Structures are given as C-alpha cells and as structure tokens.
Amino acid sequence: MIYDPQVYAIEDKSMVPFISEKEIEDILDGANPTRERVREIISKSLNKNRLTLQETAILVNVTDPELVEEIKEGARRLKEQVYGKRIVLFAPLYVGNLCINNCEYCGFRATNKDQKRTTLTHAELIREVEMLEEMGQKRLILVYGEHPKYNADFMADTVRTVYKVKKGNGEIRRVNINAAPLDIEGFRTVKEAGIGTYQVFQESYHRGAYARYHTGGKKKDYNWRISALDRAQEAGIDDVGIGALFGLYDWRFEVLGLIRHVNHLEAVYNVGPHTISFPRLKRASNVNYDQQWEVSDEDFTRMVAILRLAVPYTGLILTAREPADIRNEILGFGVSQIDAGTKIEMKAYAEKEKDQDLDAEQFEINDNRSLSEVMDELIENEYLPSFCTACYRTGRTGEHFMEFSVPGFIKRYCTPNAMLTLAEYLEDYAKNGTREKGYKLIQKNLKELDDDKFKSKLEERLERVKQGERDLYF
Ligand code: SAM
Ligand code: SF4
C-alpha cells in the first residue's frame, strides 16, 4: 500500500500499515489534561480497563507535577493490586553482529568500520550458554544483526542448540528472539524451533523520523517493519514483542504509536503483544546522535508509568541500558521483566575479564551488576525474582493477559512458580547470605497463601527441589 499522509484513522487489516501520523498528531494536539479528566482516566485503568489513544494522549500531555505524581502513584497501585512483587529475569545473548543496515544510532551499522564483527561459532555459542547457565539463567533472548547469513534456518539452528545445552543443573527453558523481520515462511521456521517471544522494535513510529535514521539496507522499508508482527501472527507466532527506541523522535508520539500498534494487533488477531520494550538511546561506537529528542530521566519514568496505565495487561520490559537507580524506581511501576548479569559484547559471558568496549558492542549498558547482585537486591527489597517458564511450556500462551484477567491466576500459578524457580536458584547458585534471605522471602510468601491444601502441595514441591528435583511447576 502506498501511504497517503492525509489518510486518517486507517482501518486495521492484516499486513496493512496502520499508523497515520496525522491522526496521532491531532489526538495529541486535542488532548487537554484537566485535573478531573486525568483522575478519571487513572481510575479507569485501576479498574482494569485499557485506555484509548485519546485517554493515553491526555496522560502524555500532563505537565503539572502534582498530576504527574498521581500518574506514577496510579501505576504503583496497579502494579501492587494486580501483579504483586514478582519480577521475571532474563539475559540477552548476542549471536552475531554482522549487519547490512545503517541505523544511525547503532554501533553495528554497516558503515561503522571500527566495529569488531563476529558470529559465534557452534562451539562458542555453546560456551556462552554454559556460562549463562552457570550463573543461574533460565531465560534468554538471542539477538542478531540483520544479515543474509542470519536467515530463519540459521536462527532456528541457534535456538535448537541453546535448548540442548545442559551444564550441571542448568538449562535454558525459554529462548526468545530479537532480530530482523522475517517473511511468513521464516517465522514458521523459527516457531518450529520452539521460540518463546519474537521481538521486533519499530524504533520510530513516525515515518519522517524513521526515514532519517534508516538510510541503508532492508530496514529502510518502514512498511516491511511495521507489518513484521502481522506476518509472525500469520505464521502462528502469537507471542510477539513490540518496542520503540526512545530518543529518535518526540516520546509522546512514540507512546501513542505503541498503543496504536497494540490496538492493531488486538483488532486483527484478537491478541495484543506479549511485551512492550522502551529502550532509551545510549552511547554507541562512532555514533553522534542529535540530542533534540533526548528523553530526560523525569520524562522517561513518567512515560513508563503512562504505559503501565494504558495497557495494564501487557508485559513491560526494562533493560540494563538504564542505570540501577532508574531501574529500581521503575520496578515499582509494574515492569514485569528485567535482564540481569547482562553482557552485550560478543563472547563476553565466556571471556569474563573483558572490559566494556564500545567497538565490540551495539551500545553502552549502564547496569553492570551481576545476576547474583541483582538477585540479592531484589530479595532484599522483597521482590520475588522468577525464572518461571511454565505457561509457554504448558501451552498457556498470553499468560500476561491471564495474570491480569483470570481471577486468582497469579496466586495459583505465577507466585508459586516464582517460588519454585527461586528455590532452584537458591539451591544451585546463590551465595550464603542470599540463600538465607531468599528462603525467608519464600516463607513470607507462603504465609500469604490462604488455601491450605494448595499451600501444602507447594511446600511439598519446595522440599522436592531441596532434595534435588528440578523443573517442578504448576
Ligand atoms: N538487528 C535487529 C533489528 O534491528 O531489529 C535486532 C535488534 S538490535 C540488535 C536490538 C535493538 O537495540 C534495536 O531494535 C534498537 O531498538 C536497540 N538499539 C540500537 N542501538 C541502540 C542504542 N544506541 N541505544 C539503545 N538501544 C539501541
Ligand atoms: Fe543492524 Fe539492528 Fe543495529 Fe540496525 S539496530 S544497525 S539492523 S543491528
């Protein structure tokens, strides 16, 4: 379809690009954040309703500091009421950084001759996974540049390899992917390899901004990218992740772009994205980016609170691009997944002593804590770290939606499974202090269970974990 900038409120159809810049701009221009309206919208969300584009735009336009605080408080309450203290942990694994594209913000772009290019060999991939398993990781996201070498068969092979690696009690139980858009056939191939979520970030939903940053390679084609997850759905992958790179264009526009994308997937496929990511632009090798659209910490934290309220039943992912203090603040707003122990230089998990080197990574990360440090801190703050992968393995897809909408789901599945995977971690990987604190936290969570029969079932499974059994879940 040829895009006509005058077309307004594009009808949602499979594979048809759905963003109308004019629609979003008009909604933003017309959104008046009166005190009364903002409060109504926050309570609509607290009553577990999704917000419309217009309502989200009203939150986005709030500038009054008191109302901003009410938005953040609303997000905190939603998180507490609905999701509790559980946080899912994962780690990224960069498989290859060859790239034919020229995304101006990225250290991997084709014209960056200083970037050290590598594709992990089979043996190197296994070694990286072994190291990740030795830390206690159970969930990975594999990341690839865009290159003919990294076609669907290649990706599927790497996924299968990762699942086969078993080191001690370690194993990877869920492999997600962040990579270039595939065609329908390609998506089928990676689905067959058993992937969890397929993530593709639109980077910018604004065509003008998108064109400025993507000047070479296949990624130049906005329509191919915006329809990527439609093709994934057509191929039977109903577990998809969307995202925007904050700092390329007006963050307010991008928030509405993300919500519009959720609306599109729900309208056409009856299922929204599993997760939303909101990476913020960071330093990268030989990148001098225009700071016009830089998102301040204050705007960034507010933006996450708005997303939480706008799509209460979509998972939110916060990565180690952000420093620990920002991560800690945002955890309280309902982020559901974080990475921990993250290293993004090629081969860095195996080559432990490597310092961060901008010329060997895509961008700079700002939270360099190890998995064990993050686990210790989460436990200290009474968050319940989880490595649970039960839903996708039992065919309960769309679990985030279920957590939200099925009464008792979190109590019946998520919390106990978090406790079981935490117990595994404490047995196999935790240092002494963390182990004690972790078991105390499990006891505290057990006390909060009101169904005695279920509680004793869980206690029995926790005991079996202590005795050496692994991978028990509800
Ligand atoms: N090459 C694939 C693609 O472009 O879709 C895989 C994704 S890329 C390796 C992962 C994501 O990192 C990108 O989609 C982009 O949002 C983000 N990214 C790229 N450069 C970045 C930077 N300088 N700071 C923060 N995030 C960045
Ligand atoms: Fe390549 Fe992805 Fe980086 Fe763009 S963001 S240059 S496609 S690795």
PDB file of N, CA and C and ligand atoms in Angstrom, residues 94 96-99 101 103-108 142-147 150 177-181 198-204 214 219 225 243-246 248 277-285 287 289 319 321-322 362-364, ligand 1:
ATOM      1  N   TYR A  94      24.068 -12.102  22.445  1.00  0.00           N
ATOM      2  CA  TYR A  94      24.319 -11.644  21.068  1.00  0.00           C
ATOM      3  C   TYR A  94      24.967 -12.774  20.276  1.00  0.00           C
ATOM      4  N   GLY A  96      25.367 -12.695  16.705  1.00  0.00           N
ATOM      5  CA  GLY A  96      26.202 -12.206  15.604  1.00  0.00           C
ATOM      6  C   GLY A  96      25.966 -10.733  15.357  1.00  0.00           C
ATOM      7  N   ASN A  97      27.046  -9.997  15.032  1.00  0.00           N
ATOM      8  CA  ASN A  97      26.857  -8.560  14.827  1.00  0.00           C
ATOM      9  C   ASN A  97      27.191  -8.104  13.403  1.00  0.00           C
ATOM     10  N   LEU A  98      27.137  -9.042  12.441  1.00  0.00           N
ATOM     11  CA  LEU A  98      27.203  -8.595  11.048  1.00  0.00           C
ATOM     12  C   LEU A  98      25.902  -7.871  10.757  1.00  0.00           C
ATOM     13  N   CYS A  99      25.969  -6.795   9.961  1.00  0.00           N
ATOM     14  CA  CYS A  99      24.724  -6.105   9.665  1.00  0.00           C
ATOM     15  C   CYS A  99      24.804  -5.352   8.347  1.00  0.00           C
ATOM     16  N   ASN A 101      22.446  -3.164   7.508  1.00  0.00           N
ATOM     17  CA  ASN A 101      21.682  -1.921   7.636  1.00  0.00           C
ATOM     18  C   ASN A 101      22.558  -0.788   8.137  1.00  0.00           C
ATOM     19  N   CYS A 103      21.474   1.789  10.578  1.00  0.00           N
ATOM     20  CA  CYS A 103      20.699   2.547  11.567  1.00  0.00           C
ATOM     21  C   CYS A 103      21.678   3.504  12.251  1.00  0.00           C
ATOM     22  N   GLU A 104      21.429   4.773  12.144  1.00  0.00           N
ATOM     23  CA  GLU A 104      22.432   5.753  12.543  1.00  0.00           C
ATOM     24  C   GLU A 104      22.827   5.706  14.003  1.00  0.00           C
ATOM     25  N   TYR A 105      21.961   5.154  14.833  1.00  0.00           N
ATOM     26  CA  TYR A 105      22.176   5.155  16.284  1.00  0.00           C
ATOM     27  C   TYR A 105      22.918   3.918  16.773  1.00  0.00           C
ATOM     28  N   CYS A 106      23.190   2.968  15.883  1.00  0.00           N
ATOM     29  CA  CYS A 106      23.621   1.642  16.337  1.00  0.00           C
ATOM     30  C   CYS A 106      25.082   1.364  16.001  1.00  0.00           C
ATOM     31  N   GLY A 107      25.815   0.837  16.977  1.00  0.00           N
ATOM     32  CA  GLY A 107      27.222   0.510  16.774  1.00  0.00           C
ATOM     33  C   GLY A 107      27.443  -0.586  15.742  1.00  0.00           C
ATOM     34  N   PHE A 108      26.441  -1.370  15.439  1.00  0.00           N
ATOM     35  CA  PHE A 108      26.583  -2.471  14.479  1.00  0.00           C
ATOM     36  C   PHE A 108      26.355  -2.038  13.030  1.00  0.00           C
ATOM     37  N   LEU A 142      17.932 -14.193  22.278  1.00  0.00           N
ATOM     38  CA  LEU A 142      19.034 -14.205  21.313  1.00  0.00           C
ATOM     39  C   LEU A 142      18.891 -12.976  20.411  1.00  0.00           C
ATOM     40  N   VAL A 143      20.018 -12.300  20.183  1.00  0.00           N
ATOM     41  CA  VAL A 143      19.987 -11.054  19.408  1.00  0.00           C
ATOM     42  C   VAL A 143      20.923 -11.189  18.204  1.00  0.00           C
ATOM     43  N   TYR A 144      20.482 -10.705  17.073  1.00  0.00           N
ATOM     44  CA  TYR A 144      21.244 -10.827  15.823  1.00  0.00           C
ATOM     45  C   TYR A 144      21.205  -9.489  15.083  1.00  0.00           C
ATOM     46  N   GLY A 145      22.301  -9.165  14.362  1.00  0.00           N
ATOM     47  CA  GLY A 145      22.225  -8.081  13.383  1.00  0.00           C
ATOM     48  C   GLY A 145      21.374  -8.574  12.209  1.00  0.00           C
ATOM     49  N   GLU A 146      21.213  -7.721  11.203  1.00  0.00           N
ATOM     50  CA  GLU A 146      20.458  -8.194  10.028  1.00  0.00           C
ATOM     51  C   GLU A 146      21.447  -8.496   8.908  1.00  0.00           C
ATOM     52  N   HIS A 147      21.462  -9.747   8.491  1.00  0.00           N
ATOM     53  CA  HIS A 147      22.479 -10.158   7.512  1.00  0.00           C
ATOM     54  C   HIS A 147      21.990 -11.432   6.829  1.00  0.00           C
ATOM     55  N   TYR A 150      22.225 -14.562   8.679  1.00  0.00           N
ATOM     56  CA  TYR A 150      21.314 -14.834   9.807  1.00  0.00           C
ATOM     57  C   TYR A 150      19.882 -15.012   9.287  1.00  0.00           C
ATOM     58  N   ILE A 177      13.610 -14.230  20.834  1.00  0.00           N
ATOM     59  CA  ILE A 177      14.454 -13.709  19.755  1.00  0.00           C
ATOM     60  C   ILE A 177      14.208 -12.223  19.565  1.00  0.00           C
ATOM     61  N   ASN A 178      15.298 -11.468  19.356  1.00  0.00           N
ATOM     62  CA  ASN A 178      15.167 -10.087  18.888  1.00  0.00           C
ATOM     63  C   ASN A 178      15.997 -10.004  17.613  1.00  0.00           C
ATOM     64  N   ALA A 179      15.316  -9.885  16.498  1.00  0.00           N
ATOM     65  CA  ALA A 179      16.030  -9.916  15.225  1.00  0.00           C
ATOM     66  C   ALA A 179      15.209  -9.225  14.162  1.00  0.00           C
ATOM     67  N   ALA A 180      15.789  -9.180  12.976  1.00  0.00           N
ATOM     68  CA  ALA A 180      15.129  -8.516  11.858  1.00  0.00           C
ATOM     69  C   ALA A 180      13.816  -9.218  11.519  1.00  0.00           C
ATOM     70  N   PRO A 181      12.890  -8.484  10.907  1.00  0.00           N
ATOM     71  CA  PRO A 181      11.638  -9.097  10.476  1.00  0.00           C
ATOM     72  C   PRO A 181      11.886 -10.195   9.446  1.00  0.00           C
ATOM     73  N   TYR A 198       8.883 -13.434  19.826  1.00  0.00           N
ATOM     74  CA  TYR A 198       9.681 -12.809  18.764  1.00  0.00           C
ATOM     75  C   TYR A 198       9.517 -11.303  18.897  1.00  0.00           C
ATOM     76  N   GLN A 199      10.630 -10.611  19.147  1.00  0.00           N
ATOM     77  CA  GLN A 199      10.566  -9.145  19.300  1.00  0.00           C
ATOM     78  C   GLN A 199      11.075  -8.443  18.049  1.00  0.00           C
ATOM     79  N   VAL A 200      10.331  -7.458  17.609  1.00  0.00           N
ATOM     80  CA  VAL A 200      10.846  -6.521  16.597  1.00  0.00           C
ATOM     81  C   VAL A 200      10.454  -5.125  17.058  1.00  0.00           C
ATOM     82  N   PHE A 201      11.426  -4.248  17.223  1.00  0.00           N
ATOM     83  CA  PHE A 201      11.102  -2.875  17.640  1.00  0.00           C
ATOM     84  C   PHE A 201      10.921  -2.009  16.402  1.00  0.00           C
ATOM     85  N   GLN A 202       9.896  -1.194  16.411  1.00  0.00           N
ATOM     86  CA  GLN A 202       9.683  -0.302  15.264  1.00  0.00           C
ATOM     87  C   GLN A 202      10.712   0.830  15.274  1.00  0.00           C
ATOM     88  N   GLU A 203      11.370   1.047  16.379  1.00  0.00           N
ATOM     89  CA  GLU A 203      12.334   2.154  16.588  1.00  0.00           C
ATOM     90  C   GLU A 203      11.594   3.483  16.617  1.00  0.00           C
ATOM     91  N   SER A 204      11.100   3.974  15.461  1.00  0.00           N
ATOM     92  CA  SER A 204      10.214   5.151  15.495  1.00  0.00           C
ATOM     93  C   SER A 204       8.967   4.852  14.669  1.00  0.00           C
ATOM     94  N   HIS A 214      17.189   5.608   9.125  1.00  0.00           N
ATOM     95  CA  HIS A 214      17.401   4.310   8.460  1.00  0.00           C
ATOM     96  C   HIS A 214      17.642   4.554   6.987  1.00  0.00           C
ATOM     97  N   LYS A 219      16.240  -2.393   6.260  1.00  0.00           N
ATOM     98  CA  LYS A 219      15.477  -1.761   7.352  1.00  0.00           C
ATOM     99  C   LYS A 219      14.922  -0.391   6.944  1.00  0.00           C
ATOM    100  N   ARG A 225       8.739  -3.307   8.095  1.00  0.00           N
ATOM    101  CA  ARG A 225       8.971  -3.462   9.530  1.00  0.00           C
ATOM    102  C   ARG A 225       7.670  -3.376  10.324  1.00  0.00           C
ATOM    103  N   GLY A 243       8.265  -2.558  20.387  1.00  0.00           N
ATOM    104  CA  GLY A 243       9.084  -1.596  21.120  1.00  0.00           C
ATOM    105  C   GLY A 243       9.370  -0.372  20.277  1.00  0.00           C
ATOM    106  N   ALA A 244       9.759   0.705  20.954  1.00  0.00           N
ATOM    107  CA  ALA A 244      10.210   1.905  20.255  1.00  0.00           C
ATOM    108  C   ALA A 244      11.509   2.333  20.913  1.00  0.00           C
ATOM    109  N   LEU A 245      12.395   2.910  20.117  1.00  0.00           N
ATOM    110  CA  LEU A 245      13.672   3.389  20.648  1.00  0.00           C
ATOM    111  C   LEU A 245      13.490   4.853  21.021  1.00  0.00           C
ATOM    112  N   PHE A 246      13.497   5.133  22.311  1.00  0.00           N
ATOM    113  CA  PHE A 246      13.187   6.487  22.761  1.00  0.00           C
ATOM    114  C   PHE A 246      14.414   7.398  22.655  1.00  0.00           C
ATOM    115  N   LEU A 248      14.735   9.026  19.420  1.00  0.00           N
ATOM    116  CA  LEU A 248      14.797   9.302  17.978  1.00  0.00           C
ATOM    117  C   LEU A 248      13.798  10.392  17.593  1.00  0.00           C
ATOM    118  N   SER A 277       8.716  -3.042  24.863  1.00  0.00           N
ATOM    119  CA  SER A 277      10.040  -2.591  25.315  1.00  0.00           C
ATOM    120  C   SER A 277      10.171  -1.109  24.993  1.00  0.00           C
ATOM    121  N   PHE A 278      10.945  -0.418  25.805  1.00  0.00           N
ATOM    122  CA  PHE A 278      11.081   1.033  25.591  1.00  0.00           C
ATOM    123  C   PHE A 278      12.532   1.447  25.803  1.00  0.00           C
ATOM    124  N   PRO A 279      13.450   0.846  24.986  1.00  0.00           N
ATOM    125  CA  PRO A 279      14.855   1.203  25.137  1.00  0.00           C
ATOM    126  C   PRO A 279      15.048   2.706  24.934  1.00  0.00           C
ATOM    127  N   ARG A 280      15.980   3.254  25.716  1.00  0.00           N
ATOM    128  CA  ARG A 280      16.313   4.665  25.545  1.00  0.00           C
ATOM    129  C   ARG A 280      17.689   4.720  24.884  1.00  0.00           C
ATOM    130  N   LEU A 281      17.840   5.639  23.939  1.00  0.00           N
ATOM    131  CA  LEU A 281      19.080   5.737  23.168  1.00  0.00           C
ATOM    132  C   LEU A 281      20.298   5.905  24.078  1.00  0.00           C
ATOM    133  N   LYS A 282      21.343   5.089  23.828  1.00  0.00           N
ATOM    134  CA  LYS A 282      22.566   5.173  24.630  1.00  0.00           C
ATOM    135  C   LYS A 282      23.766   5.377  23.721  1.00  0.00           C
ATOM    136  N   ARG A 283      24.906   5.709  24.351  1.00  0.00           N
ATOM    137  CA  ARG A 283      26.144   5.894  23.583  1.00  0.00           C
ATOM    138  C   ARG A 283      26.464   4.625  22.801  1.00  0.00           C
ATOM    139  N   ALA A 284      27.006   4.804  21.596  1.00  0.00           N
ATOM    140  CA  ALA A 284      27.401   3.625  20.818  1.00  0.00           C
ATOM    141  C   ALA A 284      28.614   3.999  19.991  1.00  0.00           C
ATOM    142  N   SER A 285      29.317   2.973  19.497  1.00  0.00           N
ATOM    143  CA  SER A 285      30.556   3.196  18.765  1.00  0.00           C
ATOM    144  C   SER A 285      30.347   4.114  17.560  1.00  0.00           C
ATOM    145  N   VAL A 287      28.871   6.856  17.145  1.00  0.00           N
ATOM    146  CA  VAL A 287      27.535   7.434  16.935  1.00  0.00           C
ATOM    147  C   VAL A 287      27.494   8.821  17.561  1.00  0.00           C
ATOM    148  N   TYR A 289      24.665  11.257  18.035  1.00  0.00           N
ATOM    149  CA  TYR A 289      23.256  11.440  17.706  1.00  0.00           C
ATOM    150  C   TYR A 289      22.754  12.820  18.106  1.00  0.00           C
ATOM    151  N   THR A 319      15.473  -2.811  30.354  1.00  0.00           N
ATOM    152  CA  THR A 319      16.787  -3.459  30.213  1.00  0.00           C
ATOM    153  C   THR A 319      17.908  -2.705  30.927  1.00  0.00           C
ATOM    154  N   ARG A 321      20.167  -1.160  29.787  1.00  0.00           N
ATOM    155  CA  ARG A 321      20.592   0.112  29.211  1.00  0.00           C
ATOM    156  C   ARG A 321      20.493   1.200  30.278  1.00  0.00           C
ATOM    157  N   GLU A 322      19.535   1.009  31.199  1.00  0.00           N
ATOM    158  CA  GLU A 322      19.296   2.021  32.223  1.00  0.00           C
ATOM    159  C   GLU A 322      20.098   1.712  33.478  1.00  0.00           C
ATOM    160  N   GLN A 362      26.859  -3.217  20.754  1.00  0.00           N
ATOM    161  CA  GLN A 362      25.894  -2.430  19.999  1.00  0.00           C
ATOM    162  C   GLN A 362      25.715  -1.035  20.579  1.00  0.00           C
ATOM    163  N   PHE A 363      25.730  -0.955  21.885  1.00  0.00           N
ATOM    164  CA  PHE A 363      25.583   0.317  22.594  1.00  0.00           C
ATOM    165  C   PHE A 363      26.084   0.094  24.004  1.00  0.00           C
ATOM    166  N   GLU A 364      26.082   1.155  24.789  1.00  0.00           N
ATOM    167  CA  GLU A 364      26.627   1.038  26.143  1.00  0.00           C
ATOM    168  C   GLU A 364      25.535   0.626  27.127  1.00  0.00           C
TER     169      GLU A 364
HETATM  170  N1  SAM B   1      19.151  -6.045  14.176  1.00  0.00           N
HETATM  171  C1  SAM B   1      17.845  -6.344  14.661  1.00  0.00           C
HETATM  172  C2  SAM B   1      16.929  -5.176  14.480  1.00  0.00           C
HETATM  173  O1  SAM B   1      17.416  -4.095  14.203  1.00  0.00           O
HETATM  174  O2  SAM B   1      15.753  -5.363  14.663  1.00  0.00           O
HETATM  175  C3  SAM B   1      17.986  -6.757  16.084  1.00  0.00           C
HETATM  176  C4  SAM B   1      17.787  -5.727  17.054  1.00  0.00           C
HETATM  177  S1  SAM B   1      19.012  -4.742  17.682  1.00  0.00           S
HETATM  178  C5  SAM B   1      20.368  -5.829  17.781  1.00  0.00           C
HETATM  179  C6  SAM B   1      18.197  -4.508  19.229  1.00  0.00           C
HETATM  180  C7  SAM B   1      17.611  -3.164  19.472  1.00  0.00           C
HETATM  181  O3  SAM B   1      18.584  -2.352  20.109  1.00  0.00           O
HETATM  182  C8  SAM B   1      17.205  -2.332  18.292  1.00  0.00           C
HETATM  183  O4  SAM B   1      15.946  -2.717  17.805  1.00  0.00           O
HETATM  184  C9  SAM B   1      17.218  -0.923  18.847  1.00  0.00           C
HETATM  185  O5  SAM B   1      15.947  -0.547  19.354  1.00  0.00           O
HETATM  186  C10 SAM B   1      18.178  -1.012  20.030  1.00  0.00           C
HETATM  187  N2  SAM B   1      19.334  -0.130  19.863  1.00  0.00           N
HETATM  188  C11 SAM B   1      20.103   0.034  18.769  1.00  0.00           C
HETATM  189  N3  SAM B   1      21.026   0.986  19.000  1.00  0.00           N
HETATM  190  C12 SAM B   1      20.843   1.446  20.263  1.00  0.00           C
HETATM  191  C13 SAM B   1      21.464   2.449  21.075  1.00  0.00           C
HETATM  192  N4  SAM B   1      22.488   3.184  20.627  1.00  0.00           N
HETATM  193  N5  SAM B   1      20.991   2.634  22.324  1.00  0.00           N
HETATM  194  C14 SAM B   1      19.968   1.906  22.798  1.00  0.00           C
HETATM  195  N6  SAM B   1      19.347   0.956  22.091  1.00  0.00           N
HETATM  196  C15 SAM B   1      19.765   0.727  20.834  1.00  0.00           C
END
